[in-house]
Coordinates of C-alpha atoms and ligand atoms in Angstrom, one line a residue:
X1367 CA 1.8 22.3 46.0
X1368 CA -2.1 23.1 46.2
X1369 CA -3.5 26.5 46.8
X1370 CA -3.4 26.8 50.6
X1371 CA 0.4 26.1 51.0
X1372 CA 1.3 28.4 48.0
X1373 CA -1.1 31.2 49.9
X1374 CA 0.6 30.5 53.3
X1375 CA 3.9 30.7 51.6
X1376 CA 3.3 34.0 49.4
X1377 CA 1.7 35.1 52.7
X1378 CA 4.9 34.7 54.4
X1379 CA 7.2 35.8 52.0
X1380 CA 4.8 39.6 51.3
X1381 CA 3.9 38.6 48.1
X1382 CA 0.3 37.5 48.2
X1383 CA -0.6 39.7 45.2
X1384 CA 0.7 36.5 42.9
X1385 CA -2.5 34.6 43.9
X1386 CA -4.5 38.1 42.9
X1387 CA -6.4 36.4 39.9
X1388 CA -6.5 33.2 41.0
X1389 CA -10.8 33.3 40.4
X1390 CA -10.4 34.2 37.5
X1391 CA -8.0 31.7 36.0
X1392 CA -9.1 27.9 34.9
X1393 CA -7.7 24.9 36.2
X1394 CA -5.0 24.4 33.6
X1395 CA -3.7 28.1 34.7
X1396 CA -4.5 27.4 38.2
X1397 CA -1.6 24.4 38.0
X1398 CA 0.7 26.0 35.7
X1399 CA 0.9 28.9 38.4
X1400 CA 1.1 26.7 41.4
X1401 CA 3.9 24.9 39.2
X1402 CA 6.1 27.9 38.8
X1403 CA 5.0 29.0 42.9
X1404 CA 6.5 25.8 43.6
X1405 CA 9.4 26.7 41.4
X1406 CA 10.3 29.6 42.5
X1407 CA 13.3 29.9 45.4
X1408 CA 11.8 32.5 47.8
X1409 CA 14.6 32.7 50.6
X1410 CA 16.5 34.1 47.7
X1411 CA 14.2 36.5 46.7
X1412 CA 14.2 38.0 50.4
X1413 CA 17.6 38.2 49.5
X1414 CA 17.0 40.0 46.9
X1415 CA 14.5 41.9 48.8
X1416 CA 17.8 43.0 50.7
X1417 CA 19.9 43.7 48.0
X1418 CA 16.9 45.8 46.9
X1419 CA 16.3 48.0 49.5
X1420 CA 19.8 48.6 50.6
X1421 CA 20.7 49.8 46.7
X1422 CA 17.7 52.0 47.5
X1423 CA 18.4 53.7 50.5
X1424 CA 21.8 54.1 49.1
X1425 CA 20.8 55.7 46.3
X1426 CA 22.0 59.4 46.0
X1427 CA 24.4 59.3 48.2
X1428 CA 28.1 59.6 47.2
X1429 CA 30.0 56.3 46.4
X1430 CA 31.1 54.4 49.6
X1431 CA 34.3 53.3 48.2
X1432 CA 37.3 55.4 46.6
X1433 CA 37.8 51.7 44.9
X1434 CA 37.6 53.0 41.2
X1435 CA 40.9 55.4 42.2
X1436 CA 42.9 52.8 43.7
X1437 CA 43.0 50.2 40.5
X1438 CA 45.9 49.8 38.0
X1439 CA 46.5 48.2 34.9
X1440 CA 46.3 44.5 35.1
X1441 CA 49.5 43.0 34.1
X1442 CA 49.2 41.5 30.7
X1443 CA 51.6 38.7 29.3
X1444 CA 52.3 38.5 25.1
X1445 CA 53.0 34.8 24.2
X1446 CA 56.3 34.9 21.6
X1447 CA 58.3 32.8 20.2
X1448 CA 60.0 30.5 22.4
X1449 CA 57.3 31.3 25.3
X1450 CA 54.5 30.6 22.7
X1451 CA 55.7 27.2 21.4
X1452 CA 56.2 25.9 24.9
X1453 CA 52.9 26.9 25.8
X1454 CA 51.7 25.5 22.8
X1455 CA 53.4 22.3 23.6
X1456 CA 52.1 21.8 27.0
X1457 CA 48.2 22.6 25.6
X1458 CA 48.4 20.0 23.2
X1459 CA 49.2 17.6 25.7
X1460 CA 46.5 18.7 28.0
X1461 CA 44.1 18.4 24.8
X1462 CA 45.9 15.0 23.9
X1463 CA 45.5 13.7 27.4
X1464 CA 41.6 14.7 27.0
X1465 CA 41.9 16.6 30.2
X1466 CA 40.5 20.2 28.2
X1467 CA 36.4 20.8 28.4
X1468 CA 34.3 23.7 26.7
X1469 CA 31.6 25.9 28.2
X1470 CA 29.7 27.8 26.0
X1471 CA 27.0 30.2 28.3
X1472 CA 23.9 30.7 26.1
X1473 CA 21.4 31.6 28.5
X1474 CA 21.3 35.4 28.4
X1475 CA 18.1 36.6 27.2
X1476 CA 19.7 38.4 23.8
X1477 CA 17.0 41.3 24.4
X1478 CA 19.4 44.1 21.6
X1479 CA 20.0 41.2 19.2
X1480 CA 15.7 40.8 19.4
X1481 CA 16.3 37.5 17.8
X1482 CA 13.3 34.5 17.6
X1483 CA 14.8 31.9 19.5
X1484 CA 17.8 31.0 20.8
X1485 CA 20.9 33.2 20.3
X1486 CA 22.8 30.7 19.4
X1487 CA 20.7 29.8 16.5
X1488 CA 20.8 33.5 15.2
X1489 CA 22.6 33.0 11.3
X1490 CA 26.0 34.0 11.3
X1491 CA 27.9 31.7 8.6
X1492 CA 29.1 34.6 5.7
X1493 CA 27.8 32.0 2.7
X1494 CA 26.6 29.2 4.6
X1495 CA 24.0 31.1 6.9
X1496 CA 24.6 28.6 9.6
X1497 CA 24.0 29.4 13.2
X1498 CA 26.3 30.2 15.7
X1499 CA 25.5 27.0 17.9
X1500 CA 27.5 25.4 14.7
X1501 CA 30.7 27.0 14.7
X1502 CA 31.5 26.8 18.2
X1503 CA 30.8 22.7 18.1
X1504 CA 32.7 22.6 15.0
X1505 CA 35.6 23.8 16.7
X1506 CA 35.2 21.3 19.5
X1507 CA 35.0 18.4 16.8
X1508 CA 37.9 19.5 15.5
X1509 CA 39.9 19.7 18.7
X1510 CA 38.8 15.9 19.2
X1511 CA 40.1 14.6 15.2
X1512 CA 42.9 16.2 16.0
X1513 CA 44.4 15.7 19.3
X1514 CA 42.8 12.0 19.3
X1515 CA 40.6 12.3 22.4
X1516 CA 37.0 14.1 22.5
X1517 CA 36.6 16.7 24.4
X1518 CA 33.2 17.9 25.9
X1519 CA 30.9 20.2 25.2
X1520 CA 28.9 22.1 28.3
X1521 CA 26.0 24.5 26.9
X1522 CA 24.4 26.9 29.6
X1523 CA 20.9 27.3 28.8
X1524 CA 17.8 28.9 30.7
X1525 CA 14.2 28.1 31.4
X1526 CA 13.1 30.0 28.5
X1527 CA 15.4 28.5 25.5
X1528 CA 16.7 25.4 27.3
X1529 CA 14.1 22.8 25.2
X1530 CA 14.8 25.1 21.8
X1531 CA 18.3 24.7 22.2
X1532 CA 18.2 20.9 23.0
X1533 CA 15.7 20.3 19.9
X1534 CA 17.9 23.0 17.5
X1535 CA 21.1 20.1 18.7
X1536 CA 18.8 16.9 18.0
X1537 CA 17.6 18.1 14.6
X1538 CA 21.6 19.3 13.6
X1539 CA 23.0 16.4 14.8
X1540 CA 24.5 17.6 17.6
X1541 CA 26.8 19.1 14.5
X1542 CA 28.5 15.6 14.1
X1543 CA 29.3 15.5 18.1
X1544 CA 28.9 12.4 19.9
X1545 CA 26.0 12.6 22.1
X1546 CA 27.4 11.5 25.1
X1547 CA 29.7 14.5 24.7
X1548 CA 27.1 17.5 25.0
X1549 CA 26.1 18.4 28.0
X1550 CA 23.2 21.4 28.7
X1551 CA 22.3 22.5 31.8
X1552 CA 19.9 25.3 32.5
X1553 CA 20.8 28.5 34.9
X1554 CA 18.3 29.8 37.8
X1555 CA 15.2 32.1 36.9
X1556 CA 15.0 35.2 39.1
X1557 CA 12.3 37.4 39.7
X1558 CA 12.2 40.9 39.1
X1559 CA 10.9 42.7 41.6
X1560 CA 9.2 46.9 42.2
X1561 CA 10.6 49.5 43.9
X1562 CA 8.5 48.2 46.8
X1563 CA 10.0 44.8 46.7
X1564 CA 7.0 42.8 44.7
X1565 CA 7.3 40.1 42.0
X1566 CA 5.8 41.3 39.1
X1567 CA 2.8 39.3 37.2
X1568 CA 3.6 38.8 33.3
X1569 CA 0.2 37.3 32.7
X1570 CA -2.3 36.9 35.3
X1571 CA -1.2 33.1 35.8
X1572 CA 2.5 33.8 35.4
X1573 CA 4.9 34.9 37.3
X1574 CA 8.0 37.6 35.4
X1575 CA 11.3 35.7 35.4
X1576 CA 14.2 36.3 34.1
X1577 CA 18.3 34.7 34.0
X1578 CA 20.3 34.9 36.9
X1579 CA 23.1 36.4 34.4
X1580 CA 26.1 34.7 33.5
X1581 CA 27.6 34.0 36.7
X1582 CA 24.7 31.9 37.3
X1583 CA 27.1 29.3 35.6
X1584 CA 29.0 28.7 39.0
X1585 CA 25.8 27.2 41.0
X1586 CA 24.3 25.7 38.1
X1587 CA 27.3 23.5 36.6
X1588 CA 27.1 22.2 40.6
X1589 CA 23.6 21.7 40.7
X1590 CA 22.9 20.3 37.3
X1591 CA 26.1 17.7 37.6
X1592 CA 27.7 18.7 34.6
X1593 CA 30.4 19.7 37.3
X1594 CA 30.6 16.6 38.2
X1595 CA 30.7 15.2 34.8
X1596 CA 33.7 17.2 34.3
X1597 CA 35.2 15.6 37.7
X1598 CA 34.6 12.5 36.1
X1599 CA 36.3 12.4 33.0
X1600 CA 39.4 13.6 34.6
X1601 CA 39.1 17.2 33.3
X1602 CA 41.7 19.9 34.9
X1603 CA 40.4 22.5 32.3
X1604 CA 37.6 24.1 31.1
X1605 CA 37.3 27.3 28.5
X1606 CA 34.8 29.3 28.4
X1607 CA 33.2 31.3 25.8
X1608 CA 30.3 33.5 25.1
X1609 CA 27.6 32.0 22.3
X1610 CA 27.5 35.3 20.6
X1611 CA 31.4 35.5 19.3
X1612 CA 31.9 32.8 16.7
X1613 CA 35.5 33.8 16.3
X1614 CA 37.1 32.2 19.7
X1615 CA 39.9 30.2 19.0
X1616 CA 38.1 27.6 21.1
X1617 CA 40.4 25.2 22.9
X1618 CA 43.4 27.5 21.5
X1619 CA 46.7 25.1 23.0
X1620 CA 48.6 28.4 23.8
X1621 CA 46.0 29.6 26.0
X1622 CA 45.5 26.1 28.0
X1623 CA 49.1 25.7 27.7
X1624 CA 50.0 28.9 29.7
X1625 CA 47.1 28.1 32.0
X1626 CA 48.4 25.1 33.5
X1627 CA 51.9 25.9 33.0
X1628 CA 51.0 29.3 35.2
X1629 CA 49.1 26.8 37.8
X1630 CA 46.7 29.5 37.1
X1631 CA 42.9 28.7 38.7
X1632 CA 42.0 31.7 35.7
X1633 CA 43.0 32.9 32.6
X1634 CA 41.7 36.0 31.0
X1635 CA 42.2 36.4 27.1
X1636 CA 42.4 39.9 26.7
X1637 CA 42.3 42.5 23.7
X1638 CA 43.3 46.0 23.3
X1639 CA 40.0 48.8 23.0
X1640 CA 39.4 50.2 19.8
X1641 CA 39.3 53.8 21.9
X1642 CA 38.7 54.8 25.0
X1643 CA 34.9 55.0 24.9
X1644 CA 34.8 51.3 23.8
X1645 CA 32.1 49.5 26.3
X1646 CA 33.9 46.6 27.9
X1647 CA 35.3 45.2 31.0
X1648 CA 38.8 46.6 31.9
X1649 CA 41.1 43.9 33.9
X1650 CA 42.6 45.7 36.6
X1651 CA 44.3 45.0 39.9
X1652 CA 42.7 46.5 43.0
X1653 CA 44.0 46.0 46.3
X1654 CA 46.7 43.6 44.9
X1655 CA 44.3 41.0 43.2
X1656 CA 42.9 40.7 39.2
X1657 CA 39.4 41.9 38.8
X1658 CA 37.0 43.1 36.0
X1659 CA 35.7 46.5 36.7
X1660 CA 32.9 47.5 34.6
X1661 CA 33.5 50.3 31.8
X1662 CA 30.8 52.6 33.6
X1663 CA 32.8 52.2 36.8
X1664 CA 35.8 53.9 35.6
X1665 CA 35.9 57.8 35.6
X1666 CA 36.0 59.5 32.5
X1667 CA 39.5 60.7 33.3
X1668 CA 40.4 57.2 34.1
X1669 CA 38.9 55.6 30.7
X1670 CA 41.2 58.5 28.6
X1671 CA 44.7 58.5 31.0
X1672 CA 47.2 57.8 28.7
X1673 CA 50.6 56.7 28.8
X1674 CA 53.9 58.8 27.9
X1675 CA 53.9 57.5 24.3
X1676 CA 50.2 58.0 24.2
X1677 CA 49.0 55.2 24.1
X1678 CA 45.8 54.0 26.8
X1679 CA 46.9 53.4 30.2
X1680 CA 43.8 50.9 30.6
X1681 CA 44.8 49.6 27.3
X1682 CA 43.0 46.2 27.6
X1683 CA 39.1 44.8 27.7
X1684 CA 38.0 41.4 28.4
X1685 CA 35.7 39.8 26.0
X1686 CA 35.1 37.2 28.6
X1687 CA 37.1 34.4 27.0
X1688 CA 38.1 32.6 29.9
X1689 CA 40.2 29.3 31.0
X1690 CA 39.3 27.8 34.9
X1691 CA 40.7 25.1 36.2
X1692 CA 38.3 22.5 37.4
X1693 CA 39.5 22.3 41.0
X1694 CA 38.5 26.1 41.2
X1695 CA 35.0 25.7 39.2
X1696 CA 34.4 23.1 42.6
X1697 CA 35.2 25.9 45.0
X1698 CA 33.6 28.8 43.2
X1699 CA 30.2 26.7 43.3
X1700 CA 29.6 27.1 47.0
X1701 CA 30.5 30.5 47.0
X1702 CA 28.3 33.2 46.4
X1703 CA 28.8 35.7 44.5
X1704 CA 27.2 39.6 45.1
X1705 CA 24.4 41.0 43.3
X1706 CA 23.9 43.5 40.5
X1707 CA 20.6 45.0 40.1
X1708 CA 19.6 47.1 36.9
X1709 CA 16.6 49.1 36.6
X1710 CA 14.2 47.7 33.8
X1711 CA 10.9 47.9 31.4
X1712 CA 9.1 44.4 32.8
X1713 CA 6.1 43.8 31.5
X1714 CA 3.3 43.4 34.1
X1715 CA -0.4 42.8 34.5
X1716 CA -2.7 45.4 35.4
X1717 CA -5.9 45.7 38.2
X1718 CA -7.7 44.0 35.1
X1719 CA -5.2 41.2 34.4
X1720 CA -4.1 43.0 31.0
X1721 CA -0.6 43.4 30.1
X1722 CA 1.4 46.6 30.0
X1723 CA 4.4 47.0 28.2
X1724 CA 6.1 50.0 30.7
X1725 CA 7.1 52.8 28.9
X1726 CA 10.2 53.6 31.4
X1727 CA 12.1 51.3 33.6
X1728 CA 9.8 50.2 36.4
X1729 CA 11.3 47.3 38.1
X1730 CA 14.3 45.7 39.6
X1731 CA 15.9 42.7 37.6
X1732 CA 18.8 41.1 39.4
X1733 CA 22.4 39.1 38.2
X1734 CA 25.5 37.3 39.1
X1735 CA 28.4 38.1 36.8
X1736 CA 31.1 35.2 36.9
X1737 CA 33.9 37.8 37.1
X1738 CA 33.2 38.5 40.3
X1739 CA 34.7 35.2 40.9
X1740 CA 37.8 36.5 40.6
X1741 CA 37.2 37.8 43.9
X1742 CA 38.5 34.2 44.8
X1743 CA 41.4 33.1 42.5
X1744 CA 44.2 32.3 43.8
X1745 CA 46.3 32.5 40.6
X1746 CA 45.1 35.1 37.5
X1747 CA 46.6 35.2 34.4
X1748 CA 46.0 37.5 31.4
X1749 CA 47.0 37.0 27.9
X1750 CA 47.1 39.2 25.1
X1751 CA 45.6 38.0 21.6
X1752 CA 44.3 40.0 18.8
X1753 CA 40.9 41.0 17.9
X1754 CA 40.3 40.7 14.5
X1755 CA 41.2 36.8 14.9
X1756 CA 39.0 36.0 18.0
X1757 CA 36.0 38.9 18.8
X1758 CA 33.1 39.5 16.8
X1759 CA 30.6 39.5 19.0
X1760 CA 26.7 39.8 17.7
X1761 CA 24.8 41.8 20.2
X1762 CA 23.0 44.2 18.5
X1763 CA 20.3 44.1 15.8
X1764 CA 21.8 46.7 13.3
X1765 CA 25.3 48.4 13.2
X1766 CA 28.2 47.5 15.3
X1767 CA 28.5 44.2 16.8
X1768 CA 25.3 43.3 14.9
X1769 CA 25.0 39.8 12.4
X1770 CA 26.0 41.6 9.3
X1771 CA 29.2 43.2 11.0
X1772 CA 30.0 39.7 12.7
X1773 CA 29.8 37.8 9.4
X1774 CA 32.2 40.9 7.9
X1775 CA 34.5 40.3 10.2
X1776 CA 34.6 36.1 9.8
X1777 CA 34.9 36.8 5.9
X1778 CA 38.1 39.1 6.2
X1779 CA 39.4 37.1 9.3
X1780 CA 39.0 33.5 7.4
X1781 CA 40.4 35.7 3.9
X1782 CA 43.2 36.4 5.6
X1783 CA 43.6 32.6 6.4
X1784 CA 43.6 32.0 2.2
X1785 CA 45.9 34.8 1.6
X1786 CA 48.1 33.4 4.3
X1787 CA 48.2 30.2 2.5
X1788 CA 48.9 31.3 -0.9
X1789 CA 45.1 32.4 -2.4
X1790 CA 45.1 35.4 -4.7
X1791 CA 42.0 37.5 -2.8
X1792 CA 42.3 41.2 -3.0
X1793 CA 41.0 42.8 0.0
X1794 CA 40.0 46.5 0.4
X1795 CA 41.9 49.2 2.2
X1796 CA 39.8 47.4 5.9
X1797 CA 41.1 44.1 5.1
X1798 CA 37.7 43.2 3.8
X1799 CA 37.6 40.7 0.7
X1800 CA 34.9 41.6 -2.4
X1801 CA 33.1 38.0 -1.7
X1802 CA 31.7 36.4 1.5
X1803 CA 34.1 33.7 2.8
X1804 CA 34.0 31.1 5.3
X1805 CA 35.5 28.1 6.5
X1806 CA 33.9 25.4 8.2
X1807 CA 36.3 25.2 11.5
X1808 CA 36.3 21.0 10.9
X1809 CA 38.0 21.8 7.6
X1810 CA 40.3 23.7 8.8
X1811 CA 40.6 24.9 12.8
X1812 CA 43.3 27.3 12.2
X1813 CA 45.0 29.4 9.8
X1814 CA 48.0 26.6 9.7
X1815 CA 45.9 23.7 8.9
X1816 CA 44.5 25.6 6.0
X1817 CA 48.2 25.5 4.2
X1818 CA 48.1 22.5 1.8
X1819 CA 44.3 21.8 1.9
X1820 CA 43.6 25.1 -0.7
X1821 CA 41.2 23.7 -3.1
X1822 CA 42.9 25.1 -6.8
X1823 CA 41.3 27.5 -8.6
X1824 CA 38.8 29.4 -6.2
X1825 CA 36.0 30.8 -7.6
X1826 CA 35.2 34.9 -6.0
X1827 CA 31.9 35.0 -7.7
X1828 CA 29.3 32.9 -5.2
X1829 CA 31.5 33.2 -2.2
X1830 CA 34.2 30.7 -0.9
X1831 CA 33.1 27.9 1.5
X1832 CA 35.3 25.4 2.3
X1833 CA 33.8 22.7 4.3
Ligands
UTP2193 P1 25.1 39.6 27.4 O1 25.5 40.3 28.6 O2 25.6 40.1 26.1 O3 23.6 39.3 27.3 O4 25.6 38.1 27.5 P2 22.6 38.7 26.2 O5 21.5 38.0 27.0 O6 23.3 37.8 25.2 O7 22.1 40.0 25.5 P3 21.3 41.3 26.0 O8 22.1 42.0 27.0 O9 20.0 40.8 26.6 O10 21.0 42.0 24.8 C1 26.9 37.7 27.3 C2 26.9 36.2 27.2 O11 26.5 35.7 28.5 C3 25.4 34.8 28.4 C4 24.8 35.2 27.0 O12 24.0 34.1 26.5 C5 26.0 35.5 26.2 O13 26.6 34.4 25.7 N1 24.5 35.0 29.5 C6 24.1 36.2 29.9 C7 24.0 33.9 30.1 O14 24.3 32.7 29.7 N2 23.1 34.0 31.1 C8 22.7 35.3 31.5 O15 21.9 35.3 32.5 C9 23.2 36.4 30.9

């Protein structure tokens, strides 16, 4: 693209202010910024445009929909006994047949955790220190040693940490994954744009972009081919995971196992709130169908109904651990999914070309989230599972859900593991041991396979790391 069609183009499309410092910028800058021009999908940024201004004009006035009073409680199904060992059964023949893939989205942006780099790279192991890239394709390796076929790996990246996550894999070693097994694929870049509609400027030759949010995945496993890759090696299932919670039981048989058994196109783990303020997705059914409906879309009288024994009526969140069915992954990629817009501090270049960090929101920034998709399955499933095996998410910095809570909550989980299998750890009143422990997931994948492969005599002072 050259200067005069980029002009014509940002002419057409209202935002000629992008070419604002093009006098001022060398030719270096001058090609990076007709680079990212060229880059940048504009028919969906009038679309945004829309979704914009409609939000806008809306604003103030009372919610068009009485949607949030007509949901109920999701059902929720508890695997047991002779339920659980049949779904069991039939997962480990989906994993034997090699028909189970993993999707791990790691494109998000990570703006609480603050982290330098990838989030998936952020240190989570309780003695080891190893990043949370590792445990997740340590649990896939182990899937593949022991059902006897490999099973694929599909990272969701985005523009800014797709090469830093691709190097971090190179210089592990792909974490002892064959190569031809790890597939990354980068998510669309959005704009964010003012009140008035305008991209904003990061730097004079720049352009502000940002992920178009997790259900982004949809489009981009179509676009990039990994969807395709999947179609290839005969895959009917894929799970999905989050990179921040190292704790999913990823590939967990019972989980596949119900999802196939159920013909399901989606299954939803789900785990009871810690309280009714607890910030999470609630699954619901609205007008006869599955959905996630945002915590701040409930009413506060809805977050607290209880139940006759007291207990939540909207028991349940979703930590978005997910199972699809390929055939549905191929539908959901042509369809798209709405918009959410959230106002936010973007960073933007003055009359002089200087940046300004806003003190108060200021513009527009605009995602898909994947359960919207739900939208469009045919059959939903949710299962029950409990937290303290499967959800420490890192999110924040400091506090709750922060690095130092998630690595807590591996210790205890993976002490529970040893105690299960016969070592003498005292834990505190929480269930926390007195030394960091941790247990490489290719050592032992769950707590059964730990039984017989106890090392004698563990030693509390350093910390335990099996590996
Ligand atoms: P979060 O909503 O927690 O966002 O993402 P985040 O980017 O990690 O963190 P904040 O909100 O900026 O602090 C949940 C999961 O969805 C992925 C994230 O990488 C994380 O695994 N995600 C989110 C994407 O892959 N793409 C996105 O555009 C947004």
């Amino acid at each position: 693209m050259d200067h005069e069609e980029a002009f014509r183009l940002l002419a057409d499309a209202g935002q000629s202010h992008v070419l604002a410092f093009w006098d001022r910028l060398d030719e270096a800058a001058r090609a990076r910024l007709l680079d990212q021009i060229a880059s940048i999908d504009f028919a969906a940024v009038a679309e945004l445009r829309g979704v914009l201004a409609h939000a806008l004009a809306a604003r103030g006035a009372p919610a068009a929909d009485a949607a949030a009073g007509a949901m109920e409680p999701a059902p929720v199904l508890e695997l047991e006994g002779r339920a659980r060992a049949d779904a069991i059964a039939r997962g480990e023949e989906e994993l034997r047949a090699g028909r189970v893939g993993v999707l791990v989205v790691a494109g998000g942006q990570g703006s609480r955790l603050g982290f330098d780099g990838p989030k998936g790279c952020c240190p989570v192991g309780p003695v080891s220190g190893e990043p949370l890239f590792r445990f997740h394709a340590r649990k896939v390796l182990a899937l593949g040693r022991r059902y006897g076929r490999p099973v694929p790996l599909y990272v969701m990246t985005s523009a800014t940490n797709d090469a830093a996550t691709r190097a971090f894999f190179e210089e592990r070693g792909f974490f002892g994954l064959a190569r031809e097994d790890v597939f990354f694929f980068p998510q669309a870049m959005w704009p964010a744009l003012s009140p008035e509609g305008r991209v904003l400027l990061d730097r004079p030759d720049h352009v502000f972009l940002s992920p178009d949010g997790h259900g982004g995945v949809l489009a981009a496993l179509a676009r990039s081919g990994a969807l395709a890759d999947m179609e290839s090696r005969g895959l009917a299932s894929v799970c999905y995971l989050q990179v921040d919670n190292p704790m999913v039981d990823v590939g967990d048989p019972a989980f596949v196992g119900l999802h196939v058994a159920e013909g399901a196109d989606w299954t939803l783990k789900v785990c009871r709130r810690t309280g009714p303020d607890e910030k999470m997705g609630m699954p619901v059914l609205r007008g006869g169908r599955t959905a996630i409906v945002e915590y701040t879309e409930f009413s506060e009288e809805q977050r607290r109904a209880t139940l006759p024994d007291g207990s939540l009526r909207f028991a349940y969140g979703s930590p978005a651990i997910h199972v699809f069915s390929v055939p549905f992954l191929r539908r959901e990629a042509e369809a798209g999914l709405p918009v959410h817009l959230a106002h936010k501090k973007v960073p933007y270049v003055d009359a002089a070309g200087a940046v300004v960090q806003p003190g108060a929101p200021n513009a527009y920034k605009f995602e898909r989230f994947v359960f919207d998709a739900l939208a469009d399955a045919r059959r939903v499933r949710c299962l029950a599972f409990d937290r303290e095996e499967e959800y420490a998410p890192v999110k924040n910095r400091e506090g709750e859900k922060s690095p130092a809570a998630c690595r807590a909550d591996l210790s205890r989980k993976w002490a529970r593991w040893l105690r299960a299998a016969g070592a003498e750890i005292p834990l505190d009143e929480r269930g926390y041991p007195p030394c960091p422990v941790e247990i490489d997931p290719a050592f032992a994948r769950t707590s059964g396979e730990l039984a017989g492969r106890l090392p004698a005599g563990l030693d509390l002072a350093g910390g335990i790391l099996l590996s």
